[in-house]
mmCIF file of C-alpha atoms in Angstrom:
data_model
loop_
_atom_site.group_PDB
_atom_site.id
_atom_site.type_symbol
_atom_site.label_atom_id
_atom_site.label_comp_id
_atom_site.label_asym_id
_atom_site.label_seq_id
_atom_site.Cartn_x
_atom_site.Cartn_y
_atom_site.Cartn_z
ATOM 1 C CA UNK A 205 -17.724 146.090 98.188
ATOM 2 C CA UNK A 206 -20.543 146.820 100.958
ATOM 3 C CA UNK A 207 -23.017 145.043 98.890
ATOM 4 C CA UNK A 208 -20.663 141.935 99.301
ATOM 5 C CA UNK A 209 -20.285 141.761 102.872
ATOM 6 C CA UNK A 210 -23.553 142.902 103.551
ATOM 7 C CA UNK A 211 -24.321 139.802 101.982
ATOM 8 C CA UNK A 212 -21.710 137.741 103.693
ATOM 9 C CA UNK A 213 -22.844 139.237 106.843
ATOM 10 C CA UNK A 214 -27.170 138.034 105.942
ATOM 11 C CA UNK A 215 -25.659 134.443 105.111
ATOM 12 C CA UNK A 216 -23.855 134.143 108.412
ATOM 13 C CA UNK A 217 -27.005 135.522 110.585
ATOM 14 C CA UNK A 218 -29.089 132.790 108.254
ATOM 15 C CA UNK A 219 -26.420 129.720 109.003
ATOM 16 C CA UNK A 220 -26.478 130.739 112.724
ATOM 17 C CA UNK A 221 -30.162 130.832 112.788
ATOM 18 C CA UNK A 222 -29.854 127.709 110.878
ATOM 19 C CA UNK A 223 -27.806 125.619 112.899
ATOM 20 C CA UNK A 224 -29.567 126.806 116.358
ATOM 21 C CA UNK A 225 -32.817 125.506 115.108
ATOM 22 C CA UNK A 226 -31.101 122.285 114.030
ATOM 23 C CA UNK A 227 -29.371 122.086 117.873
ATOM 24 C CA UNK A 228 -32.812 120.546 119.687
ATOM 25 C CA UNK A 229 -32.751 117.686 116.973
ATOM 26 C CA UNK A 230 -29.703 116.966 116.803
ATOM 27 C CA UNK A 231 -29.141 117.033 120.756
ATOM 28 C CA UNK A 232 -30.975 114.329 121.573
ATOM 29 C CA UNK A 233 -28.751 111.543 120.028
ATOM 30 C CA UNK A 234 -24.749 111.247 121.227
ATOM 31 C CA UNK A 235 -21.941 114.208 119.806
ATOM 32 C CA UNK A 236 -20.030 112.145 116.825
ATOM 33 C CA UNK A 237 -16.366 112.871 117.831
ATOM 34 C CA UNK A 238 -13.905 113.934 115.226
ATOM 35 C CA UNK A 239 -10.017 113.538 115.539
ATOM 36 C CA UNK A 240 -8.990 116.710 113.853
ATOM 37 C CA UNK A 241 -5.213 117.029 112.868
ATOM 38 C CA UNK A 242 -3.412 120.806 112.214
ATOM 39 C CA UNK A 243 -0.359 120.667 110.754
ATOM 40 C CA UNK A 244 0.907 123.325 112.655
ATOM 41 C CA UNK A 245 -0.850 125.401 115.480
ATOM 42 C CA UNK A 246 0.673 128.681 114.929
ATOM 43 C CA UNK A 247 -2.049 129.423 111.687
ATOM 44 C CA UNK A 248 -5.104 131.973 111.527
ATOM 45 C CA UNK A 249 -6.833 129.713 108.775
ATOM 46 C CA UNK A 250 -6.431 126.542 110.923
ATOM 47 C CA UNK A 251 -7.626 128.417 114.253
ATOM 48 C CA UNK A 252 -11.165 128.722 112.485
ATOM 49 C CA UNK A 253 -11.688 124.891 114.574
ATOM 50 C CA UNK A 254 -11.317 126.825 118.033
ATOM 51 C CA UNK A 255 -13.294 129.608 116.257
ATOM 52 C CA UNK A 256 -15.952 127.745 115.627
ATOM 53 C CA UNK A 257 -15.703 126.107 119.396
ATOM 54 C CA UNK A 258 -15.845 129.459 121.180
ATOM 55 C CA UNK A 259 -19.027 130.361 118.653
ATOM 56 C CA UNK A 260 -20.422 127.380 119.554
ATOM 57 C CA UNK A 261 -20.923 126.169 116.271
ATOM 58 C CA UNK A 262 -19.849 122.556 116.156
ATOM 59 C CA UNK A 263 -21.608 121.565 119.249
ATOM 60 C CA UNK A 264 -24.940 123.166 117.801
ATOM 61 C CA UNK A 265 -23.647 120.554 114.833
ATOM 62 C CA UNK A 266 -23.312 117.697 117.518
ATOM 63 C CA UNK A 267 -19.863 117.175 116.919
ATOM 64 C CA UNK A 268 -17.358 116.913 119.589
ATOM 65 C CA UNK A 269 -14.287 118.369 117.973
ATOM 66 C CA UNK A 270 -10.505 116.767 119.190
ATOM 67 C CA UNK A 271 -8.112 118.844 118.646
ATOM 68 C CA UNK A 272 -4.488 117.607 118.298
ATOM 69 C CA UNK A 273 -1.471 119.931 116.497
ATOM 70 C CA UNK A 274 1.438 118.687 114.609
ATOM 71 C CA UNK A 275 5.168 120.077 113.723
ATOM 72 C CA UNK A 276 3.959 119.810 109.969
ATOM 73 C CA UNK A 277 2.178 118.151 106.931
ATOM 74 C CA UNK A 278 4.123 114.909 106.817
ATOM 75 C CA UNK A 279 3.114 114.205 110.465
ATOM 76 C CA UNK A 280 -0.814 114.637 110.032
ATOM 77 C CA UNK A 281 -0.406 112.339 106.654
ATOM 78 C CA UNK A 282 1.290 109.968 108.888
ATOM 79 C CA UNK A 283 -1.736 110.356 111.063
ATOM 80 C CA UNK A 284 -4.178 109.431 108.699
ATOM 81 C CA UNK A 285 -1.841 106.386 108.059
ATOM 82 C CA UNK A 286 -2.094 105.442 111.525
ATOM 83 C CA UNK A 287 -5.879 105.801 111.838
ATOM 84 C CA UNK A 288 -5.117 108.380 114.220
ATOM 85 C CA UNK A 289 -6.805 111.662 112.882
ATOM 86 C CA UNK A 290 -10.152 111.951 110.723
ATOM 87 C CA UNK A 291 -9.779 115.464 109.990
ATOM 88 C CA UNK A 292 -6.480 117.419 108.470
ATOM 89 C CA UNK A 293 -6.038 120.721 108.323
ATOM 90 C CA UNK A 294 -3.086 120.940 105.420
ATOM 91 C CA UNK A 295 -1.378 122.425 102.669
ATOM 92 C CA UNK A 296 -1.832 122.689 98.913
ATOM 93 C CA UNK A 297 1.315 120.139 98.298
ATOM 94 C CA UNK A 298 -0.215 117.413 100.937
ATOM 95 C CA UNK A 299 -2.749 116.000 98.279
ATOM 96 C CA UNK A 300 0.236 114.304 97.038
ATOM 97 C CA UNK A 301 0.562 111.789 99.325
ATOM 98 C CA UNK A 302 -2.410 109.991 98.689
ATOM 99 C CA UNK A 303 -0.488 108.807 95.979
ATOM 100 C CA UNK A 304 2.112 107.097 98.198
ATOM 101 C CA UNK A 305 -0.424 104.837 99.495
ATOM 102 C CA UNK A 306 -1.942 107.580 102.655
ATOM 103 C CA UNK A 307 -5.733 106.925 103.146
ATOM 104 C CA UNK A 308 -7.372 110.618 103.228
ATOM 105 C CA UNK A 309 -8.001 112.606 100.638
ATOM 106 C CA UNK A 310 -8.315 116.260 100.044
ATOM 107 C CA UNK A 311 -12.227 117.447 100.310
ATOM 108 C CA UNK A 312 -12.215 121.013 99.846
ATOM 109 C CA UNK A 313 -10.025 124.142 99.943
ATOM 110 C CA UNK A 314 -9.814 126.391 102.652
ATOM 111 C CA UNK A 315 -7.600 129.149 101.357
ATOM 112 C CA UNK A 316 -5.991 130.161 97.902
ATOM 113 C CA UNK A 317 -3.438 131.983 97.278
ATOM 114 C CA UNK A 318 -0.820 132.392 100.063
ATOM 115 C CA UNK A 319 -1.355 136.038 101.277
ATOM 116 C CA UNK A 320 -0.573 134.374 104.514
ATOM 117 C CA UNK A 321 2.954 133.436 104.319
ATOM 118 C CA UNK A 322 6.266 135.536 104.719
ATOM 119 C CA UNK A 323 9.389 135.291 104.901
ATOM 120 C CA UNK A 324 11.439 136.494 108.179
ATOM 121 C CA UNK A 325 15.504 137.573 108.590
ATOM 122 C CA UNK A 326 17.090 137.908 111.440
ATOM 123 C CA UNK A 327 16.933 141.423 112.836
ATOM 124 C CA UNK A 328 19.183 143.917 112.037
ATOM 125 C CA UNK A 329 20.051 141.364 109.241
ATOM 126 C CA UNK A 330 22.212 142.620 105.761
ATOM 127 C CA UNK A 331 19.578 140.852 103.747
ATOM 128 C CA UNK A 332 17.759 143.328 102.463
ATOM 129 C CA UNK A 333 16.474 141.932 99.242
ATOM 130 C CA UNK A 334 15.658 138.261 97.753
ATOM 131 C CA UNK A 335 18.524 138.956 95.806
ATOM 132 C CA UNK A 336 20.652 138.779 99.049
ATOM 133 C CA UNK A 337 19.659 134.944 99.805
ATOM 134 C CA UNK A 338 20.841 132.759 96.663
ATOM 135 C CA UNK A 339 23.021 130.270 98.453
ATOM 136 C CA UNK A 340 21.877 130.750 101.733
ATOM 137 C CA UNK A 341 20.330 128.624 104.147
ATOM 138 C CA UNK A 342 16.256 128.895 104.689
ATOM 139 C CA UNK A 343 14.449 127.166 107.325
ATOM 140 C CA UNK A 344 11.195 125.074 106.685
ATOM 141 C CA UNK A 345 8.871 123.144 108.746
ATOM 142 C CA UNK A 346 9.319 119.411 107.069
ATOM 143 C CA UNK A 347 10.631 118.202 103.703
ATOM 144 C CA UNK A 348 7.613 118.281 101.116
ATOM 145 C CA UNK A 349 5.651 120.882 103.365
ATOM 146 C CA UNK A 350 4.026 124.139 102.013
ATOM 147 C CA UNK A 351 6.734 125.834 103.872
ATOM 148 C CA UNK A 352 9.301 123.307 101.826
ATOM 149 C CA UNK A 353 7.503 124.840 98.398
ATOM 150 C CA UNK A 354 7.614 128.278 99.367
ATOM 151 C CA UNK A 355 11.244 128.760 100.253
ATOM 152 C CA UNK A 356 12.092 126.927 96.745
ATOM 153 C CA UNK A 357 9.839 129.491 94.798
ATOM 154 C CA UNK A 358 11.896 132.274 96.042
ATOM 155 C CA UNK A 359 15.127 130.461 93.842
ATOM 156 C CA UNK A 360 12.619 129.758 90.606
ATOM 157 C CA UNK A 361 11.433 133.407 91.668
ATOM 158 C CA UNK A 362 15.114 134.923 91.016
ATOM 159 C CA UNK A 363 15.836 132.157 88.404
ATOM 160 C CA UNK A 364 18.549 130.304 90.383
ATOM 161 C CA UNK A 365 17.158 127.302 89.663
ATOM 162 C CA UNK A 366 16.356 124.451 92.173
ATOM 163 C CA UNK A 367 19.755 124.404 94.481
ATOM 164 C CA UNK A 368 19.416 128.736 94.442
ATOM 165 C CA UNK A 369 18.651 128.102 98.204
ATOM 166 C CA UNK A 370 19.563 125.837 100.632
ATOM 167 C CA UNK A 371 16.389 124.454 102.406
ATOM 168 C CA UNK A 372 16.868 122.676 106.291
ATOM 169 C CA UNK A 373 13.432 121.149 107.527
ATOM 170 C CA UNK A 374 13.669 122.227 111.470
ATOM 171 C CA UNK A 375 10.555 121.703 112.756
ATOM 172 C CA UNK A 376 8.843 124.358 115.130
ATOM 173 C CA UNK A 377 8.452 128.078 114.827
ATOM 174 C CA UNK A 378 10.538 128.380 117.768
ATOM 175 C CA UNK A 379 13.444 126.071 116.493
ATOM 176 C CA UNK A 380 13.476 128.046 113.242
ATOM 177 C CA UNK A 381 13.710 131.488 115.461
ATOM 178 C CA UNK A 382 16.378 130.164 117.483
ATOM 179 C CA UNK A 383 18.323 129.335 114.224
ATOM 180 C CA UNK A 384 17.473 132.336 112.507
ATOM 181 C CA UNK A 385 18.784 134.389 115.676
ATOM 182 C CA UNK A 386 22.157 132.345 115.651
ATOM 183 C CA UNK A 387 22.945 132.439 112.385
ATOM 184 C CA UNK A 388 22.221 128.865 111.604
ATOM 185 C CA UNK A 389 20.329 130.067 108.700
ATOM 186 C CA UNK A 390 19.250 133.199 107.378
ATOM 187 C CA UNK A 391 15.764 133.627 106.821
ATOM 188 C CA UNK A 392 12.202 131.297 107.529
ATOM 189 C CA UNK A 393 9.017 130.880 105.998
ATOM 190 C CA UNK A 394 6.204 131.388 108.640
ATOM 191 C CA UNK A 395 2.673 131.980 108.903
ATOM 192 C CA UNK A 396 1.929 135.819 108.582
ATOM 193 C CA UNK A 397 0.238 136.039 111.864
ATOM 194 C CA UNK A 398 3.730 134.461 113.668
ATOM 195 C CA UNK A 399 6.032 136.855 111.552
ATOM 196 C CA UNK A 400 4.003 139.597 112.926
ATOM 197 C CA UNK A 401 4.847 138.229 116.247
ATOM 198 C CA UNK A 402 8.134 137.636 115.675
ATOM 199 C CA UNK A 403 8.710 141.302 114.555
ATOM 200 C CA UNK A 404 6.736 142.456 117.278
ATOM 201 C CA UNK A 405 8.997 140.945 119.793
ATOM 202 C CA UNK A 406 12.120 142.051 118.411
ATOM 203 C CA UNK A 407 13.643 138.701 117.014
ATOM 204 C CA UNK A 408 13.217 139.072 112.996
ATOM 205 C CA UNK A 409 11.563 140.757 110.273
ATOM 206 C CA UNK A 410 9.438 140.651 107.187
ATOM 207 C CA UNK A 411 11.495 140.647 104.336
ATOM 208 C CA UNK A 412 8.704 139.396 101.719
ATOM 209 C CA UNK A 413 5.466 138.130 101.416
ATOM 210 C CA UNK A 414 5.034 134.854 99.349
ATOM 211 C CA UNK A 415 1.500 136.204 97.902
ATOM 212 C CA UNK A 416 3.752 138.518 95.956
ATOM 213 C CA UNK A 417 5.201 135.909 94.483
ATOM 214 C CA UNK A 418 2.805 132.633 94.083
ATOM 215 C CA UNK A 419 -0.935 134.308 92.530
ATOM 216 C CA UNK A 420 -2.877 130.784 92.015
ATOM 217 C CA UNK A 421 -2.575 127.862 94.632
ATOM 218 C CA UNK A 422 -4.147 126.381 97.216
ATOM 219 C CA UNK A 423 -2.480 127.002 100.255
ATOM 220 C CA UNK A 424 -4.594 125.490 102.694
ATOM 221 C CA UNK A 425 -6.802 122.854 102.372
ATOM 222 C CA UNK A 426 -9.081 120.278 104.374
ATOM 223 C CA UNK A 427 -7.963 116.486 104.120
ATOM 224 C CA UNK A 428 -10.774 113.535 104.719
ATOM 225 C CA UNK A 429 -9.812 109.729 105.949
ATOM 226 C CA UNK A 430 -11.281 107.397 103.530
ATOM 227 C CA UNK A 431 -12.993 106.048 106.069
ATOM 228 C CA UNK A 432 -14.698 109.325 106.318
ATOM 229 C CA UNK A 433 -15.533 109.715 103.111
ATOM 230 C CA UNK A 434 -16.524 106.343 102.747
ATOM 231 C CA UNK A 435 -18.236 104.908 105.570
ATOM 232 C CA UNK A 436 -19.159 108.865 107.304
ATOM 233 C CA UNK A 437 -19.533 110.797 104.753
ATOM 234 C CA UNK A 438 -22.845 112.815 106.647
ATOM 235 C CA UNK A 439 -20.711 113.664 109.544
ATOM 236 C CA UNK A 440 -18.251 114.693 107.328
ATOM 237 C CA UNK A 441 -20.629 117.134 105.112
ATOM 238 C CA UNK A 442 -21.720 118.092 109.125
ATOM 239 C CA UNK A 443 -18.237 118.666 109.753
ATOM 240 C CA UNK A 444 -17.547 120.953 106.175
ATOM 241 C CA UNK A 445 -21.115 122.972 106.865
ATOM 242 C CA UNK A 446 -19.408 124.161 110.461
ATOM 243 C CA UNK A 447 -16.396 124.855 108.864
ATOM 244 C CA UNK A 448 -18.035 127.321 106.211
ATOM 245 C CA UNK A 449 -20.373 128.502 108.723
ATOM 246 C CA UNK A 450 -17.453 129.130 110.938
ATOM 247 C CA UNK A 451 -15.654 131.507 108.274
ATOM 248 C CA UNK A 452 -18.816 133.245 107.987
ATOM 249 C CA UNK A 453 -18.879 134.140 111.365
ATOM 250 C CA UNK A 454 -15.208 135.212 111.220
ATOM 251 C CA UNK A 455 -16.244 137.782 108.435
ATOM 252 C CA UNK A 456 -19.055 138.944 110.453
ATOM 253 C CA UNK A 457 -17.347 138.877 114.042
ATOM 254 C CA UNK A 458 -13.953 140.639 114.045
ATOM 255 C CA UNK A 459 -13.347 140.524 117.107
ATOM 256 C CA UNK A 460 -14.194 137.612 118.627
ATOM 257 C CA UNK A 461 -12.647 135.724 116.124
ATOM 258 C CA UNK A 462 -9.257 138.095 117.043
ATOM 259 C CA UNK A 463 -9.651 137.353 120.447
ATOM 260 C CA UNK A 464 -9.650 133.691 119.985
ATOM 261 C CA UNK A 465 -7.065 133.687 117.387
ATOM 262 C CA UNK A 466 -5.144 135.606 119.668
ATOM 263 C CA UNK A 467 -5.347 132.763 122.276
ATOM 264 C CA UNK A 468 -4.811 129.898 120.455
ATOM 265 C CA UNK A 469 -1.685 131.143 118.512
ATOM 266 C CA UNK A 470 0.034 132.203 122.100
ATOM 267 C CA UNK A 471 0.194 136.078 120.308
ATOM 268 C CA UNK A 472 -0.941 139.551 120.718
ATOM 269 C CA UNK A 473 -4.568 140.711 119.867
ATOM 270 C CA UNK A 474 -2.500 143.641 117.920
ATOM 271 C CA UNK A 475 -0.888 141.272 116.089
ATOM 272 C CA UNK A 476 -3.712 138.899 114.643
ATOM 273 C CA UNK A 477 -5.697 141.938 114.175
ATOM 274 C CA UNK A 478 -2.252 143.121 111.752
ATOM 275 C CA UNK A 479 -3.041 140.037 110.062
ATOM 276 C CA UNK A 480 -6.780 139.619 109.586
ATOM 277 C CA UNK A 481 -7.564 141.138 106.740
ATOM 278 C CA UNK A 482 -5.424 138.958 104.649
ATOM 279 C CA UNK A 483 -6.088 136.044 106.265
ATOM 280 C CA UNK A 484 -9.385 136.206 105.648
ATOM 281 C CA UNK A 485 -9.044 137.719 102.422
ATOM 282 C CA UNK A 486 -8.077 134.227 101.237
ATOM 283 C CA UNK A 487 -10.197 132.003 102.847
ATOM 284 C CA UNK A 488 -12.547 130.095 100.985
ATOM 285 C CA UNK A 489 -16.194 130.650 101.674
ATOM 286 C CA UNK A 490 -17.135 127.403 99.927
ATOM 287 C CA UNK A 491 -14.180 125.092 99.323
ATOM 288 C CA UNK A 492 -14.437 124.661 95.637
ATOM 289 C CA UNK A 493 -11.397 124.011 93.926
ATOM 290 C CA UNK A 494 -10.278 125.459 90.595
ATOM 291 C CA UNK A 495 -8.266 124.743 88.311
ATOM 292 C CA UNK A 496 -5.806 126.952 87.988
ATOM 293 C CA UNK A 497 -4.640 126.443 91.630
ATOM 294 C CA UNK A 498 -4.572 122.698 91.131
ATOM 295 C CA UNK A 499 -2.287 122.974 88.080
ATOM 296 C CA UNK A 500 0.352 125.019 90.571
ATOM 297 C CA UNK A 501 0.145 122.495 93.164
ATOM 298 C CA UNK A 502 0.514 119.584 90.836
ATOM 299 C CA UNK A 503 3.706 122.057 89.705
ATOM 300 C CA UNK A 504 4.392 122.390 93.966
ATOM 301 C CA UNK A 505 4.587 118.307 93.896
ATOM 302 C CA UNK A 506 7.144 117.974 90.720
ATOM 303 C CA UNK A 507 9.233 120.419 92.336
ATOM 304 C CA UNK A 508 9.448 118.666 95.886
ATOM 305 C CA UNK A 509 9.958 115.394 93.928
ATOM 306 C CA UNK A 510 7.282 114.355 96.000
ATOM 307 C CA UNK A 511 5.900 111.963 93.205
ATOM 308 C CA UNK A 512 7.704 110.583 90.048
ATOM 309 C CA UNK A 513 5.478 111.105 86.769
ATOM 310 C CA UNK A 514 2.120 113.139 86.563
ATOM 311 C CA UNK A 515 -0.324 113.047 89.510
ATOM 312 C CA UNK A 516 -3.777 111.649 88.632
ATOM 313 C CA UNK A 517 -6.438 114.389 89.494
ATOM 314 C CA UNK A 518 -8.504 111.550 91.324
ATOM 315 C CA UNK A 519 -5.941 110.887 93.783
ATOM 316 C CA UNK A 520 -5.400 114.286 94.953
ATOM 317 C CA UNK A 521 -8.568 115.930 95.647
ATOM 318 C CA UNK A 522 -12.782 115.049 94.886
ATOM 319 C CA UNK A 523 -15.448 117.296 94.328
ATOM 320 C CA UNK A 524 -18.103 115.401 95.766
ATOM 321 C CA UNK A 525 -18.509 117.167 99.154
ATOM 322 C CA UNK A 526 -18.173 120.685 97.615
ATOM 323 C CA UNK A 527 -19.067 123.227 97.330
ATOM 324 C CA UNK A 528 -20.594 123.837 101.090
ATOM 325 C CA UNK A 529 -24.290 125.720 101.261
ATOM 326 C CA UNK A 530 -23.957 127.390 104.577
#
């Protein structure tokens, strides 16, 4: 294991000295601006954009990154409809909708498996076990979101089948906290980094971890507008090389990358630093797809009903921009 990140740390000294010798040539003509979309703003993975700000790493790429968050996937696809957002920062189940007519297109992974996912009851709650929920209520961000999936696996899980749980799309971490605290419903799939929170500030706790339960998928991925891919695809490779180069410095700089974490989720350094090592345990250094994973989304789409029949391969994801040499 310290062979590995030895390594990892030489590549992300080489793609800073890299990039800084690129900055002089690459200053002298205008920043190309990028709408970037996040589905949600309370995620580690999707905080590697203001990562890679505070590093300095997109502007020594000459790309003026703008930053806009959503309340989840089906609002940054609607995004890309609109023209809207270049960039999307999305889930595994998202490469569905480019089937249902959305112009983007998924260009590379960002993380696998979901190590970076739990699920949160109320404190002091008498669910103490998966068991405990069939029949209850579980609150998601939107219909046909990652967080949709994940509370569904937790029935096929237990082998309920597909009404074992009762799944409300509410929106906002903060909604979903309120409800949880009420007794509107009795658990909620969140980011790991906001479950820490959450438990840190006395309002729920961890009852599971979704990694336990999915062990191929691709949780997190990056989504391109066809115009990107089509008419700028260089600023888009630009854009994937910062992104790479970006988790390379995360591996390499602990805590800087906590400390800006910290700040753009609204949370405590303690509790991003709870939650780095499996973040970035699953982060792609790369983006290359495999197969495996792309089988369980395609299984993640069927079971949304997301798309009638069997998804074509070529309208979910390409290959062409991966995978990133950083």
């Amino acid at each position: 294991m310290p062979d590995v990140l030895s390594r990892r740390e030489v590549l992300a000294g080489t793609a800073a000295l890299t990039l800084a010798a690129a900055a002089p040539a690459l200053a002298q003509s205008k920043p190309d601006t990028l709408h970037v979309g996040k589905a949600v703003f309370s995620s580690f993975p999707f905080a590697a954009l203001d990562v890679g700000m505070d590093a300095g790493i997109w502007k020594a790429l000459n790309l003026d990154i703008q930053n806009s968050d959503f309340k989840g996937d089906a609002q940054v696809q609607q995004a890309f409809t609109a023209g809207s957002v270049d960039i999307g920062l999305g889930s595994g189940p998202s490469m569905a909708y480019r089937s249902k007519g959305v112009p983007a297109i998924a260009v590379a992974v960002m993380a696998g498996r979901p190590l970076d996912m739990a699920l949160v009851v109320a404190k002091g709650s008498t669910i103490k076990s998966l068991a405990a929920l069939k029949g209850q209520r579980v609150g998601v961000t939107t219909a046909g979101s990652l967080t949709d999936w994940l509370a569904r696996q937790i029935a096929s899980d237990q082998g309920w089948g597909p009404d074992g749980v009762n799944v409300l799309p509410m929106g906002a971490m903060e909604t979903r906290v309120s409800a949880l605290n009420s007794g509107q419903i009795q658990a909620s799939v969140h980011d790991l980094t906001e479950a820490y929170e959450i438990e840190r500030v006395g309002k729920g706790t961890i009852l599971t971890l979704f990694g336990d339960i999915v062990k191929d998928f691709d949780t997190h991925v990056i989504f391109a507008s066809d115009n990107m891919v089509g008419q700028r695809a260089p600023v888009l490779q630009r854009f994937l090389k910062g992104w790479f180069t970006t988790v390379a410095y995360m591996r390499k700089n602990r805590d800087a990358t906590i400390k800006t974490v910290a700040r753009v989720l609204q949370v405590d350094e303690s509790v991003v630093a709870k939650s780095y090592p499996a973040d970035m345990s699953m982060m792609s250094n790369d983006g290359t797809f495999s197969q495996a994973a792309l089988d369980e989304v395609r299984k993640s789409v069927a079971d949304l009903g997301m798309y009638d029949g069997t998804l074509d391969p070529k309208n979910m994801y390409t290959t062409r921009f991966v995978p990133v040499k950083v």
